[in-house]
Amino acid sequence: MSDLPVIIQGGMGAGVSAWQLAQAVSRRGQLGVVSGTAVDQILARRLQDGDPGGHMRRGLEHFPFRAMADRIVQAYYIPGGKAARDPYKTLPMHRKDGPREIQELCIAGNFVEVFLAREGHNNPVGINYLEKIQLPHLTSLYGALLAGAGYVLMGAGIPVKIPGVLDRLANHEPATYPLHVTGAYDAEDFCLSFDPAEFMECDLPKLARPQFLAIIASNVLAATIVKRANGRVDGFVIEGPTAGGHNAPPRGKLQLDQAGDAIYGERDRVDLDKIKELGLPFWLAGGYGTPEKLQEALALGAVGIQVGTAFAYCEESGLRKDYKEAVLQKVIDGQARVTTSTSASPTNFPFKVVRLEGTLSEQEVYDARPRICDLGFLRESYRTAEGKIDFRCSAEPVSIYVSKGGNAEDTTGKRCLCNALMATITLPQVRNGKLTESGMVTSGNDLSKLGRFLPPDGGLTYTASDVLNQLEAVLKVAKN
Ligand SMILES: Cc1cc2nc3c(=O)[nH]c(=O)nc-3n(C[C@H](O)[C@H](O)[C@H](O)COP(=O)(O)O)c2cc1C
């Protein structure tokens, strides 16, 4: 019998699939996946909030590099937590190969998230990254490997160089990763590099090399990854355009419907026969979070499914409770609405946005927010006239973006997802003691089906186990 999971709880950044959710799913024998996005900032902010429950410090106690862990606790931990109107510390942003402070936080943040998700059971835990967020890749992966991540899952790009990085980091060997730099000349080599030896405080045995699953939306891309990968690829998650989070852009010319949503068509359909020819296990994602769709996926030859939206609203997810309840109430009332915005995300990928009052889905909330870029995960690396690397984000102040060679038109409607998504998981930045960042919720089109997990008494909560119970019922029937 295969020991592959049938149900993968999809990685949901930032911090929606934090360790609590992944642990709940993995304990049940399916694959829980933590988001590895921005976990450096998340660790620092949770420590500044007084580390409720002591979980971050417990994770750090198991971190193999003691002096580094102590530096982090000293720098960020505030006993009792910061005052509500105080801002969180502004951390240096990731750059090519630095700075050290954020690299250390990144290794430790990824370690803590995976370590805590693995606590108390022996089942594998995965970690999810977006290929587009390249600067933290090497430090993130090293931290995740140190904690024994069983799977690395990566989408939003073409991660052909990740498998080789995993092989090297598992041996504590130096690794490099090609940084995409807009405007770079062919001959220019802009590689990220990372040597674990510069961070290790003690000798460590070889680490387990996690399985690598690429998240893709086209069979051509799957074939390319198999052909060009610099190491073992263990399978694919095939994600369709109804999935929550970022979606692959539609093929061909971008067409919008009346509501301004991207239109997907026949050309966006993945040819599963071609996927099967690659001979690797695959999971289907995007609207597969129901027993019927699981059955369908199995009949189509998939090992199983990856589910996000159904888990995003369960008790264990990191989503703010008031947002969860407000959206679930809309689901009950038949008023839940998700759009596929082609302008909201600075990545330029379509991004699913839930319409919710008081969040950045609403024009007046967006208009009221001064443009500030101080987290910087979604910045684009570009080549300066002097041949150096600098960074710009289409959600930063327009004049700054333009001064860096950006096109003013590209800034229209861009949301600062970095700040918004931190606010969505109860870690909003507070500015001048007054302005508190607003959140923004993403979900797949399956949102309207979440009523099936809610209790009949009108309650607005359900657990990860409630989702798994419904989905796994299909597997029990299939076995009997
Ligand atoms: C709140 C939320 C955040 C997400 N964030 C990410 C992410 O950071 N990385 C990623 O690869 N996929 C992300 N996804 C996609 C999920 O991992 C999963 O593939 C998708 O939700 C499956 O489709 P479904 O939403 O119809 O269940 C996110 C989905 C949701 C709902």
mmCIF file of C-alpha atoms and ligand atoms in Angstrom, residues 10-13 16 35 37 128-130 155 215 239 242-245 285-288 306-310 312 442-444 446, ligand 1:
data_model
loop_
_atom_site.group_PDB
_atom_site.id
_atom_site.type_symbol
_atom_site.label_atom_id
_atom_site.label_comp_id
_atom_site.label_asym_id
_atom_site.label_seq_id
_atom_site.Cartn_x
_atom_site.Cartn_y
_atom_site.Cartn_z
ATOM 1 C CA GLY A 10 -2.873 22.966 1.066
ATOM 2 C CA GLY A 11 -0.327 25.480 2.300
ATOM 3 C CA MET A 12 -2.059 28.802 2.958
ATOM 4 C CA GLY A 13 0.036 31.882 3.441
ATOM 5 C CA VAL A 16 -3.410 30.741 7.630
ATOM 6 C CA SER A 35 2.909 27.937 5.000
ATOM 7 C CA THR A 37 5.739 32.412 3.613
ATOM 8 C CA ASN A 128 4.637 25.340 1.194
ATOM 9 C CA TYR A 129 6.383 28.163 -0.636
ATOM 10 C CA LEU A 130 5.706 30.404 -3.606
ATOM 11 C CA GLY A 155 3.909 26.695 -6.842
ATOM 12 C CA ILE A 215 2.172 22.817 -7.789
ATOM 13 C CA GLU A 239 -4.330 23.315 -9.258
ATOM 14 C CA THR A 242 -11.123 28.013 -8.803
ATOM 15 C CA ALA A 243 -8.529 27.484 -6.039
ATOM 16 C CA GLY A 244 -8.010 30.010 -3.257
ATOM 17 C CA GLY A 245 -4.919 32.236 -3.174
ATOM 18 C CA ALA A 285 -6.725 20.952 -6.286
ATOM 19 C CA GLY A 286 -9.169 23.793 -6.807
ATOM 20 C CA GLY A 287 -12.741 22.941 -5.905
ATOM 21 C CA TYR A 288 -11.988 19.367 -4.793
ATOM 22 C CA GLN A 306 -5.283 19.153 -2.096
ATOM 23 C CA VAL A 307 -7.822 21.240 -0.216
ATOM 24 C CA GLY A 308 -7.456 24.820 0.971
ATOM 25 C CA THR A 309 -10.690 26.756 1.348
ATOM 26 C CA ALA A 310 -12.462 24.192 3.560
ATOM 27 C CA ALA A 312 -9.057 28.031 5.908
ATOM 28 C CA THR A 442 -8.622 34.959 -0.064
ATOM 29 C CA SER A 443 -10.630 31.808 -0.739
ATOM 30 C CA GLY A 444 -11.542 29.538 -3.591
ATOM 31 C CA ASP A 446 -15.761 26.459 -2.962
HETATM 32 C C1 LIG B 1 -6.421 31.393 2.403
HETATM 33 C C2 LIG B 1 -5.654 30.680 1.329
HETATM 34 C C3 LIG B 1 -4.301 30.941 1.173
HETATM 35 C C4 LIG B 1 -3.551 30.240 0.229
HETATM 36 N N1 LIG B 1 -2.198 30.454 0.157
HETATM 37 C C5 LIG B 1 -1.437 29.675 -0.643
HETATM 38 C C6 LIG B 1 -0.013 29.751 -0.595
HETATM 39 O O1 LIG B 1 0.550 30.533 0.171
HETATM 40 N N2 LIG B 1 0.692 28.934 -1.412
HETATM 41 C C7 LIG B 1 0.084 28.030 -2.261
HETATM 42 O O2 LIG B 1 0.786 27.298 -2.974
HETATM 43 N N3 LIG B 1 -1.270 27.930 -2.309
HETATM 44 C C8 LIG B 1 -2.025 28.704 -1.508
HETATM 45 N N4 LIG B 1 -3.396 28.537 -1.491
HETATM 46 C C9 LIG B 1 -3.987 27.454 -2.307
HETATM 47 C C10 LIG B 1 -4.171 26.165 -1.474
HETATM 48 O O3 LIG B 1 -2.947 25.633 -1.046
HETATM 49 C C11 LIG B 1 -4.919 25.083 -2.260
HETATM 50 O O4 LIG B 1 -4.181 24.614 -3.352
HETATM 51 C C12 LIG B 1 -6.243 25.570 -2.800
HETATM 52 O O5 LIG B 1 -6.907 26.305 -1.815
HETATM 53 C C13 LIG B 1 -7.098 24.393 -3.241
HETATM 54 O O6 LIG B 1 -8.317 24.798 -3.772
HETATM 55 P P1 LIG B 1 -9.625 25.081 -2.860
HETATM 56 O O7 LIG B 1 -9.395 26.432 -2.301
HETATM 57 O O8 LIG B 1 -10.743 25.044 -3.837
HETATM 58 O O9 LIG B 1 -9.717 24.012 -1.819
HETATM 59 C C14 LIG B 1 -4.181 29.271 -0.596
HETATM 60 C C15 LIG B 1 -5.549 29.047 -0.452
HETATM 61 C C16 LIG B 1 -6.292 29.732 0.489
HETATM 62 C C17 LIG B 1 -7.755 29.444 0.642
#
